mmCIF file of C-alpha atoms and ligand atoms in Angstrom:
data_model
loop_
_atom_site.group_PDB
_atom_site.id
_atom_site.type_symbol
_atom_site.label_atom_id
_atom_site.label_comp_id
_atom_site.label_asym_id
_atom_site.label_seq_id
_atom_site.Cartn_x
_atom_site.Cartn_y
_atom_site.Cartn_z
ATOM 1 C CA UNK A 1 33.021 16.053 -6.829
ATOM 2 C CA UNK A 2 29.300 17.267 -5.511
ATOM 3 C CA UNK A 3 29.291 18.725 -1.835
ATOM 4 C CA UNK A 4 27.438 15.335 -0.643
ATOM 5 C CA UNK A 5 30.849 13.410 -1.308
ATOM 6 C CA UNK A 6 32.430 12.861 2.080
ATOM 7 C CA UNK A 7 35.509 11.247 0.946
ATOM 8 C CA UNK A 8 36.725 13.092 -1.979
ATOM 9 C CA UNK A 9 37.349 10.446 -4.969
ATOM 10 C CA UNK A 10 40.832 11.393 -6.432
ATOM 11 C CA UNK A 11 40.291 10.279 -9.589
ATOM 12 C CA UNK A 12 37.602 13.116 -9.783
ATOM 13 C CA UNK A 13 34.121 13.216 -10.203
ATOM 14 C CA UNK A 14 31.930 10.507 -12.170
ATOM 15 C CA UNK A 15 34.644 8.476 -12.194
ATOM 16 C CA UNK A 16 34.827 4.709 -10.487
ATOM 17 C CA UNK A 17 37.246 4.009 -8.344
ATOM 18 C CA UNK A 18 39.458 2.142 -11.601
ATOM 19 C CA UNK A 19 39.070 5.786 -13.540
ATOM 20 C CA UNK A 20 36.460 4.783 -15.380
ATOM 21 C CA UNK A 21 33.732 7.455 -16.821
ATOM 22 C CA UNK A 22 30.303 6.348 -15.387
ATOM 23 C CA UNK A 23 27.602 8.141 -17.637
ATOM 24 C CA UNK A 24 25.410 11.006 -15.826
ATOM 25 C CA UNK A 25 21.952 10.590 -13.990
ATOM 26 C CA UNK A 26 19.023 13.546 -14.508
ATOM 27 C CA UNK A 27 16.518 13.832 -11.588
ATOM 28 C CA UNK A 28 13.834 14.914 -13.879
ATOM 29 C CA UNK A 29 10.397 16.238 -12.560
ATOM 30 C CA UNK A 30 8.078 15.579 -15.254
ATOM 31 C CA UNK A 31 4.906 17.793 -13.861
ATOM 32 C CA UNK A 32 1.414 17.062 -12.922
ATOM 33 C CA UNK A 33 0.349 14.609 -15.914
ATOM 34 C CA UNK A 34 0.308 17.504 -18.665
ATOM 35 C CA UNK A 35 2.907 17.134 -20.777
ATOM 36 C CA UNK A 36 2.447 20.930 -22.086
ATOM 37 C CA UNK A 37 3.983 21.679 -18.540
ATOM 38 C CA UNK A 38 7.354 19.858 -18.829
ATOM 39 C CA UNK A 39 10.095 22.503 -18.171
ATOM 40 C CA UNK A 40 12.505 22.802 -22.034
ATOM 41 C CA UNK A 41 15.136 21.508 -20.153
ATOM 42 C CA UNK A 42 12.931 18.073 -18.563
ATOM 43 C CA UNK A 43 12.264 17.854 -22.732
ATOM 44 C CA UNK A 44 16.139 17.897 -23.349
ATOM 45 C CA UNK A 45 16.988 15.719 -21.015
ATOM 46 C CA UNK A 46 14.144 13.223 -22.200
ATOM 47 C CA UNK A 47 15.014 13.678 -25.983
ATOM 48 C CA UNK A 48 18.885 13.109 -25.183
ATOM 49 C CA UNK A 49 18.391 9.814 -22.820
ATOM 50 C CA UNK A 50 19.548 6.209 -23.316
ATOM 51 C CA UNK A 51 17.724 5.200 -20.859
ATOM 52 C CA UNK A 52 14.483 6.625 -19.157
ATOM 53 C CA UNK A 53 13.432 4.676 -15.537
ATOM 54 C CA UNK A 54 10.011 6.172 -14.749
ATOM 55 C CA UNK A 55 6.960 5.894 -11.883
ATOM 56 C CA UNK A 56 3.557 5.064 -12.520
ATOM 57 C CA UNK A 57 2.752 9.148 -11.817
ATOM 58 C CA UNK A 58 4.400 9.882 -15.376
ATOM 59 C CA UNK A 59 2.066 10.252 -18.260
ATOM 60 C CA UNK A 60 3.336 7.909 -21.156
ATOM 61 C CA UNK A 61 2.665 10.717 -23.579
ATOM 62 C CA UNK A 62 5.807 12.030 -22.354
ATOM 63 C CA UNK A 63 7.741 9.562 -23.231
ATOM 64 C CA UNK A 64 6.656 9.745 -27.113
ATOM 65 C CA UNK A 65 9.608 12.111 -26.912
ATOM 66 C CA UNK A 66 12.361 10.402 -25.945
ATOM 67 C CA UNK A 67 14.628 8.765 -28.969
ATOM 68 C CA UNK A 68 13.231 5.754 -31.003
ATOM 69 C CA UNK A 69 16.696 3.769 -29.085
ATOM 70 C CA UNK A 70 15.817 4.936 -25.792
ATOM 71 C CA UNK A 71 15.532 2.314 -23.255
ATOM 72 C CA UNK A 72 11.953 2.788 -21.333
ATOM 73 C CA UNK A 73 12.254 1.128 -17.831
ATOM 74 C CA UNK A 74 8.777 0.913 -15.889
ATOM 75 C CA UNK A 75 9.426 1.008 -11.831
ATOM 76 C CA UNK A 76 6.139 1.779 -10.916
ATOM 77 C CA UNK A 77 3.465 0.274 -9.087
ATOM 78 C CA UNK A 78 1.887 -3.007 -11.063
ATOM 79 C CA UNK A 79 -1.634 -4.297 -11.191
ATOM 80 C CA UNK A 80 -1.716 -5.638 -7.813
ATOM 81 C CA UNK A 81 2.343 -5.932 -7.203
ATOM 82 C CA UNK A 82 3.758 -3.653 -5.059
ATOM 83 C CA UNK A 83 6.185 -1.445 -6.985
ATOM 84 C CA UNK A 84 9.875 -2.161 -6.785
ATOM 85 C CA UNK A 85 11.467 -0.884 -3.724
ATOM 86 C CA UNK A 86 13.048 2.200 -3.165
ATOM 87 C CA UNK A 87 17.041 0.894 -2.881
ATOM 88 C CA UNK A 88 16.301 -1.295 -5.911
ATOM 89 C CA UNK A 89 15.452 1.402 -7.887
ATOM 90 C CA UNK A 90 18.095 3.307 -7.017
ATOM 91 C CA UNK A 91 20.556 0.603 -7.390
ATOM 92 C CA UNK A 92 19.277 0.045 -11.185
ATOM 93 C CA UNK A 93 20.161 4.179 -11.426
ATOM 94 C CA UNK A 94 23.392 3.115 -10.262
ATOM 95 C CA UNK A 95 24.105 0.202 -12.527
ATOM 96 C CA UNK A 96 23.144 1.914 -15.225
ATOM 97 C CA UNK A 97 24.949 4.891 -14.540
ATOM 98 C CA UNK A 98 27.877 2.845 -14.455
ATOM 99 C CA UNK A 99 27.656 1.328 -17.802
ATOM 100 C CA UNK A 100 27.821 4.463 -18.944
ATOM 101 C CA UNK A 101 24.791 5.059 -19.815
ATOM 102 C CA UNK A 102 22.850 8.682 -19.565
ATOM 103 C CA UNK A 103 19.639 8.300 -17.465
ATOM 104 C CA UNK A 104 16.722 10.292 -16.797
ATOM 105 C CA UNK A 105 15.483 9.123 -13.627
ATOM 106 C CA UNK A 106 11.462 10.545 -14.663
ATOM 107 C CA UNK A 107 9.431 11.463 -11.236
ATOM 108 C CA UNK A 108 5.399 12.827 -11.729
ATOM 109 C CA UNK A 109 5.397 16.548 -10.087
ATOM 110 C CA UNK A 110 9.115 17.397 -9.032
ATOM 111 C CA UNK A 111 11.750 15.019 -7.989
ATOM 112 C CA UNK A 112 12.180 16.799 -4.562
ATOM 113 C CA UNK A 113 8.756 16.909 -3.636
ATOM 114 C CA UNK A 114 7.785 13.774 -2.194
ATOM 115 C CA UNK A 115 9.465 12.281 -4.817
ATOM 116 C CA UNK A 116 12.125 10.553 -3.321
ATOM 117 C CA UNK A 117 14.353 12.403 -4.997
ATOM 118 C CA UNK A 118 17.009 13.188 -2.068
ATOM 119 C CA UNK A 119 16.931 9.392 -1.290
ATOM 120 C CA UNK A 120 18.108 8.392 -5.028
ATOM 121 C CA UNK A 121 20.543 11.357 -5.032
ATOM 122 C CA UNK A 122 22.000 10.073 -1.902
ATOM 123 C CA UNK A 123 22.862 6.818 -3.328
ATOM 124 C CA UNK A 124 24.304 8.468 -6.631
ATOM 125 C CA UNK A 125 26.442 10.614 -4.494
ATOM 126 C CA UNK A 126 27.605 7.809 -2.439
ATOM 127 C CA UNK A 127 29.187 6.178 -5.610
ATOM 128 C CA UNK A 128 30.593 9.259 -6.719
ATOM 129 C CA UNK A 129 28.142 9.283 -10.221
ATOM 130 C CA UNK A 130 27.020 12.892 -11.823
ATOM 131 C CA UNK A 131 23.670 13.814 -11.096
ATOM 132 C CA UNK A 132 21.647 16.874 -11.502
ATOM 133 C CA UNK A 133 18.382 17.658 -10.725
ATOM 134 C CA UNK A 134 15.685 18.918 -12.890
ATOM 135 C CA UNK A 135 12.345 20.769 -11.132
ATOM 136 C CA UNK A 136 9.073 20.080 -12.214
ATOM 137 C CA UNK A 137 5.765 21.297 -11.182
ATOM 138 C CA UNK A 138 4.779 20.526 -8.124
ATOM 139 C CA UNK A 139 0.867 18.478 -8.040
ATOM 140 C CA UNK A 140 -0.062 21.344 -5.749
ATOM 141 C CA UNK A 141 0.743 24.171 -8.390
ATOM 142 C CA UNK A 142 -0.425 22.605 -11.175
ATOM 143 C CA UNK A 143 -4.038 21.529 -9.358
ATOM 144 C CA UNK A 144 -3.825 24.943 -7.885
ATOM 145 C CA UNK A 145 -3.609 26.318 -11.441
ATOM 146 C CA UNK A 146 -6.059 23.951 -12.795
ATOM 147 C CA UNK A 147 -8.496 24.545 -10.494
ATOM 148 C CA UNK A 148 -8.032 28.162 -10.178
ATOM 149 C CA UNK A 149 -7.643 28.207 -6.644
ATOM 150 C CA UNK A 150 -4.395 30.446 -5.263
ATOM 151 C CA UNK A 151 -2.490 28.908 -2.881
ATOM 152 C CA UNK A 152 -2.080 32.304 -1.544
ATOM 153 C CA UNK A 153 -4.034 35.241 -1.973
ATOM 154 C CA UNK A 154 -3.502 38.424 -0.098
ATOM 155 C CA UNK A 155 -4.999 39.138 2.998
ATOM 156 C CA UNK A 156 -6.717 35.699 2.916
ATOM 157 C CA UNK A 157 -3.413 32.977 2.852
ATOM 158 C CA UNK A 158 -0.088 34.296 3.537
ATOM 159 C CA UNK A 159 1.363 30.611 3.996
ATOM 160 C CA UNK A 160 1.178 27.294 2.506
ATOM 161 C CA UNK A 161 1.933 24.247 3.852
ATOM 162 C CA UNK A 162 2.763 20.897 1.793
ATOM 163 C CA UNK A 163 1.670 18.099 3.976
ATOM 164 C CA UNK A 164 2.168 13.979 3.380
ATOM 165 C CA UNK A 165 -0.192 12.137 4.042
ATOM 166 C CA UNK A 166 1.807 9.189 4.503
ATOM 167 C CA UNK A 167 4.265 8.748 7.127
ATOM 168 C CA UNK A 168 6.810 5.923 7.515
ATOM 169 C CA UNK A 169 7.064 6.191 10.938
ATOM 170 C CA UNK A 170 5.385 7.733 13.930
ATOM 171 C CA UNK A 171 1.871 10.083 14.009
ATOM 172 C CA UNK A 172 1.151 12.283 11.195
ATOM 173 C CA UNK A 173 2.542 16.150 11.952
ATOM 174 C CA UNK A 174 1.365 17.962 14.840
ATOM 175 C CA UNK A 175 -2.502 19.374 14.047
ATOM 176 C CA UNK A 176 -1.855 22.179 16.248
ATOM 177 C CA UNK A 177 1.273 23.371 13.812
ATOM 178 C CA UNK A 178 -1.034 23.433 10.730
ATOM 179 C CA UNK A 179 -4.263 25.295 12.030
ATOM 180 C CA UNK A 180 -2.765 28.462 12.059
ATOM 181 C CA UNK A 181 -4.841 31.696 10.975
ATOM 182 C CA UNK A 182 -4.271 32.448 7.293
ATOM 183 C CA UNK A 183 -2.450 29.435 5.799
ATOM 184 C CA UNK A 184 -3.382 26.953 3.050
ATOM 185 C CA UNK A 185 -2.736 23.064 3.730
ATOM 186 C CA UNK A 186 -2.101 20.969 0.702
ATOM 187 C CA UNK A 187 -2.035 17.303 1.440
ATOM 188 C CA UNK A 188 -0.250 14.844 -0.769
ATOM 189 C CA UNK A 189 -1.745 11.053 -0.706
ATOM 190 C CA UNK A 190 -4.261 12.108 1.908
ATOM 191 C CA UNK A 191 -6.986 10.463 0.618
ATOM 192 C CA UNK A 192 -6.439 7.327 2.767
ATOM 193 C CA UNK A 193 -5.905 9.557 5.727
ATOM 194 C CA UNK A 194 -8.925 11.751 5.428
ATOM 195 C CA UNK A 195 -10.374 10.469 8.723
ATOM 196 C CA UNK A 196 -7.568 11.334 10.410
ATOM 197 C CA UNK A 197 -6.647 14.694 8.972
ATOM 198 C CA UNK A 198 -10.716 15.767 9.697
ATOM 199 C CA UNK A 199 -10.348 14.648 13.202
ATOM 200 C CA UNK A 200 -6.879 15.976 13.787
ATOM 201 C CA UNK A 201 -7.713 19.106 12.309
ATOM 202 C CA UNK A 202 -11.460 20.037 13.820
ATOM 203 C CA UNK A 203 -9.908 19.144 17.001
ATOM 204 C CA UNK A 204 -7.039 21.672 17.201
ATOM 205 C CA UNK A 205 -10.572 24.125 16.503
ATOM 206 C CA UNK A 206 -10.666 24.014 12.693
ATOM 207 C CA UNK A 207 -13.859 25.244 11.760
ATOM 208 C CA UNK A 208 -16.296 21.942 10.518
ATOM 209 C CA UNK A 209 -17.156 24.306 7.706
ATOM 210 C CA UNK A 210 -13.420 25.265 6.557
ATOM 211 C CA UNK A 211 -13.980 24.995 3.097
ATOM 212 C CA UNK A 212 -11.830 22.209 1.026
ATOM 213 C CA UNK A 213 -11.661 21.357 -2.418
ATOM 214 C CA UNK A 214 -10.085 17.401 -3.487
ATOM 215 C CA UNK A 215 -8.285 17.497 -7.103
ATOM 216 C CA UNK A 216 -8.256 14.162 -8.781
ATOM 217 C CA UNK A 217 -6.351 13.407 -11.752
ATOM 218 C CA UNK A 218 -5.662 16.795 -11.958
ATOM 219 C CA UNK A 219 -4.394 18.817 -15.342
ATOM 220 C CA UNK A 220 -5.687 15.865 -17.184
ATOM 221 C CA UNK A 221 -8.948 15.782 -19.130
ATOM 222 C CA UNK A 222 -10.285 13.984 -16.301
ATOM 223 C CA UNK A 223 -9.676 16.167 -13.917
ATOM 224 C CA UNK A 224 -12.623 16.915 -11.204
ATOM 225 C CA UNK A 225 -12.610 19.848 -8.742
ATOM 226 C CA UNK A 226 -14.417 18.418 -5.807
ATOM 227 C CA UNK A 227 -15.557 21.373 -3.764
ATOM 228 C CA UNK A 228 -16.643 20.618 0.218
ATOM 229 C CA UNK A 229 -15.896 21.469 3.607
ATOM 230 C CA UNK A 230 -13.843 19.392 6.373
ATOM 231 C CA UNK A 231 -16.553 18.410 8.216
ATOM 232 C CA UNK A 232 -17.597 15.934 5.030
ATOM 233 C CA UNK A 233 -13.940 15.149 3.964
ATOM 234 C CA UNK A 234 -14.578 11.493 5.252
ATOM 235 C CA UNK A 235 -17.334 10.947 2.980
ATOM 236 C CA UNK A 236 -15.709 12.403 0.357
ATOM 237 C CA UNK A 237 -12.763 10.518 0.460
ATOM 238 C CA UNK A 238 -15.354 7.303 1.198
ATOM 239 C CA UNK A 239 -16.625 8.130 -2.601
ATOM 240 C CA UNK A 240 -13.857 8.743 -3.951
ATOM 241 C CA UNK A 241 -12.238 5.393 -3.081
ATOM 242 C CA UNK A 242 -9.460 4.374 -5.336
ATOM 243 C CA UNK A 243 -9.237 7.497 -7.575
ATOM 244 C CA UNK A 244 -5.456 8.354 -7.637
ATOM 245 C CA UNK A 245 -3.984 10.458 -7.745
ATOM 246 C CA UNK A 246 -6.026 13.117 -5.759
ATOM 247 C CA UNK A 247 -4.928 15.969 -3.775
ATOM 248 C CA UNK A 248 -6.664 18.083 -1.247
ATOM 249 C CA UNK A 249 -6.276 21.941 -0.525
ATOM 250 C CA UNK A 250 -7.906 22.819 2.740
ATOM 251 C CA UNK A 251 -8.319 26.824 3.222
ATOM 252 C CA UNK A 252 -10.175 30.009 2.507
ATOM 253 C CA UNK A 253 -8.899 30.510 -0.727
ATOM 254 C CA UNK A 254 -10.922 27.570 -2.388
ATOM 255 C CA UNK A 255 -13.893 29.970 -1.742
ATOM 256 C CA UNK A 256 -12.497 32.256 -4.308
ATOM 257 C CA UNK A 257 -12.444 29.725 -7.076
ATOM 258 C CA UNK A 258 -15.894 30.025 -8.233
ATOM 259 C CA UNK A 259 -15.273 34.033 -8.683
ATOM 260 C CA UNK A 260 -12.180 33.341 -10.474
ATOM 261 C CA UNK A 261 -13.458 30.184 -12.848
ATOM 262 C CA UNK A 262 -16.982 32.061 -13.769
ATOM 263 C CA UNK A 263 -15.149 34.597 -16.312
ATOM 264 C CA UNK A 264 -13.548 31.330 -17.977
ATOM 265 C CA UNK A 265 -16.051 28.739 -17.394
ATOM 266 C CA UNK A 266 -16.970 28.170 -20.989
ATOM 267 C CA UNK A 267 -13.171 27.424 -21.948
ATOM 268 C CA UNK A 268 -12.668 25.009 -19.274
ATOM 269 C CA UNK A 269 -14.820 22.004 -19.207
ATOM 270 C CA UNK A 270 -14.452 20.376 -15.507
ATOM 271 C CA UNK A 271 -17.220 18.621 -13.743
ATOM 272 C CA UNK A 272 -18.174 19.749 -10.633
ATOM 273 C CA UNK A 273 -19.323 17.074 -8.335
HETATM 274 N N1 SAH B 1 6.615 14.359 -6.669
HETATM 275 C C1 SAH B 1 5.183 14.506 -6.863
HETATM 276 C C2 SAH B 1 4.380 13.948 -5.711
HETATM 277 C C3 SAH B 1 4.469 12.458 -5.552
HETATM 278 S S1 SAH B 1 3.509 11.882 -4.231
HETATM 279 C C4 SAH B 1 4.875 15.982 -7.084
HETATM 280 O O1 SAH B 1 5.750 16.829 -6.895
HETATM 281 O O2 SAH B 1 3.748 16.288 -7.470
HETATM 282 C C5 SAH B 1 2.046 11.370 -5.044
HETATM 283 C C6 SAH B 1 0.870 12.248 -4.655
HETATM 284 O O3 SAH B 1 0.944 13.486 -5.332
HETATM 285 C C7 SAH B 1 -0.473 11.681 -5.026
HETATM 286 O O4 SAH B 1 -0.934 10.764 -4.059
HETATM 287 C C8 SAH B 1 -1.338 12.923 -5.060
HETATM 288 O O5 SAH B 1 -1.687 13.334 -3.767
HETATM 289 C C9 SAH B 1 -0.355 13.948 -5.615
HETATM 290 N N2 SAH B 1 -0.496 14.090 -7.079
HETATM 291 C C10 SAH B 1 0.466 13.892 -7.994
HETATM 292 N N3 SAH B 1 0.023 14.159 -9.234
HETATM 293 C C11 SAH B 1 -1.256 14.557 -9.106
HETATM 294 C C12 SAH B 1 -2.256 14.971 -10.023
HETATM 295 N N4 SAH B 1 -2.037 15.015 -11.332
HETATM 296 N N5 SAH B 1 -3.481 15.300 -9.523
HETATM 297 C C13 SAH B 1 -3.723 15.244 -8.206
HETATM 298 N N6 SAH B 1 -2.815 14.867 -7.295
HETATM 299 C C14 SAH B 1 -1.595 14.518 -7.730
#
C-alpha cells in the first residue's frame, strides 16, 4: 500500500476490500499544448491506456496516440456548461479503476501544478487503487521557453514564484510576500484578476513600470508574447478578454527576451502585439 493509506488494506495494495484486482490510474501531465513536449513515459502511458479521461487544457493531437480501442472520456469545460465537478471526476477515476480498467487521468501542464492532481490522488488512495504520477511541463516552463524569457537569470532573478490566480477561499496571497527584490512571479489564470494583482502589487511599491510579458496559447502556433509593464496590465487583460489560456510573468527578466529572441527571430514566427 502507498504511504497516503491510513488503514493498511490486508489484502494488499490495488486490491478491493473482496480481493479483487482494481486496474491502475496514471496522473499524466501532458505539457503546455505541444505534443513534441510529452515526457516518453506520458507517451507510454497514453499508447498503453483503456481508457483516457482528459481536461479541456489537453491538445487532442495527443490523443491520436492512444490505441484505436481506447476509451476517450472528455471532462472538460463545455460550450457554456460548467465542466464536471471535481469529486465527479474523480469518482469516474475510481469506477473505472475498479473495473479494472488502466486509466490515464490526462492534465494540460503537470498534474501537480494546479492541476488538481493531489485532490484526485487523494481519492484513489482512499480506496486503496494504484496510482502513479507522471510530470509534465509546467505552462510556466514551457511559455518561459517559448518566449525566451528565463525564469531566472543570474544576478537579475534568483527566485520564482508560481502564483494562482484563483482562490477558493479568502484574499489572494499576501502582495507584500511576492514583491521581493530579485524574484520572478508567474501567475496562473490571472487574467481575470489582473486588476487586482496591479493594485496589490504597485501598492506593496512595485514599480508601475516593472516590466511584464502575458503568454497566450502558448507553445502553440498561436502563441503571442505580449510584452508591457504593470502599470497597463488592466488594459491588457481588458483586450485580451476571453483568450485562454494565458499566463503572465511579471519581472526583470522579460527585459532580456528581446536580446535573447533577436539571434533566432527569423526561425520563430510570433507576433508581437
Ligand atoms: N496544470 C497546468 C495548469 C492548469 S491551470 C500546468 O501545469 O500548466 C490553467 C492555467 O494554466 C491557465 O489559466 C493558464 O494560466 C495556464 N496555462 C496552461 N497552459 C497554458 C498555455 N499553453 N499557455 C499559456 N498559459 C497556460
Amino acid at each position: 500500500a502507498h504511504q497516503y493509506v491510513k488503514q493498511p488494506n490486508l489484502m494488499g495494495s490495488g486490491c478491493d476490500s473482496e480481493g479483487i484486482k482494481h486496474g491502475k490510474v496514471q496522473l499524466v501531465g501532458a505539457g503546455p499544448n505541444d505534443p513534441e513536449l510529452l515526457t516518453i513515459k506520458a507517451l507510454k502511458a497514453i499508447q498503453q491506456a483503456d481508457v483516457i479521461v482528459f481536461d479541456r487544457l489537453v491538445n487532442r493531437e495527443i490523443l491520436d496516440f492512444a490505441a484505436d480501442k481506447c476509451q476517450q472520456i472528455y471532462v472538460g469545460k463545455r460550450c457554456g456548461q460548467p465542466s464536471l465537478k471535481q469529486e465527479e471526476i474523480s469518482q469516474i477515476l475510481v469506477e473505472l479503476a475498479k473495473l479494472g480498467k488502466r486509466v490515464v487521468r490526462l492534465k494540460g501542464g503537470d498534474p501537480f501544478i494546479f492541476g488538481r492532481g493531489g485532490e484526485e490522488g487523494l481519492l484513489l488512495a482512499k480506496h486503496n487503487i494504484e496510482f502513479e504520477v507522471i510530470p509534465g511541463i509546467t505552462a510556466a516552463i514551457g511559455c518561459a521557453a517559448s518566449s525566451y524569457i528565463p525564469l531566472t537569470h543570474r544576478e537579475i532573478a534568483r527566485s520564482v514564484t508560481f502564483v494562482t490566480g484563483q482562490v477558493v477561499t479568502g484574499a489572494l496571497p499576501a502582495w507584500s510576500e511576492l514583491v521581493k527584490a530579485g524574484q520572478t512571479l508567474v501567475f496562473y489564470m490571472g487574467l481575470e484578476k489582473a486588476q487586482e494583482i496591479q493594485q496589490g502589487l504597485v501598492e506593496q511599491g512595485l514599480n508601475p513600470d516593472f516590466p511584464l510579458a502575458i503568454i497566450t496559447h502558448g507553445c502553440s502556433r498561436q502563441q503571442k508574447v505580449h510584452v508591457s509593464c504593470l502599470d497597463s496590465l488592466t488594459s491588457k487583460a481588458r483586450e485580451l478578454k476571453g483568450v485562454s489560456p494565458a499566463l503572465i510573468i511579471l519581472g526583470e527578466v522579460v527585459k532580456l527576451r528581446e536580446e535573447l529572441n533577436m539571434t533566432i527571430e527569423s526561425v520563430i514566427s510570433q507576433e508581437e502585439v
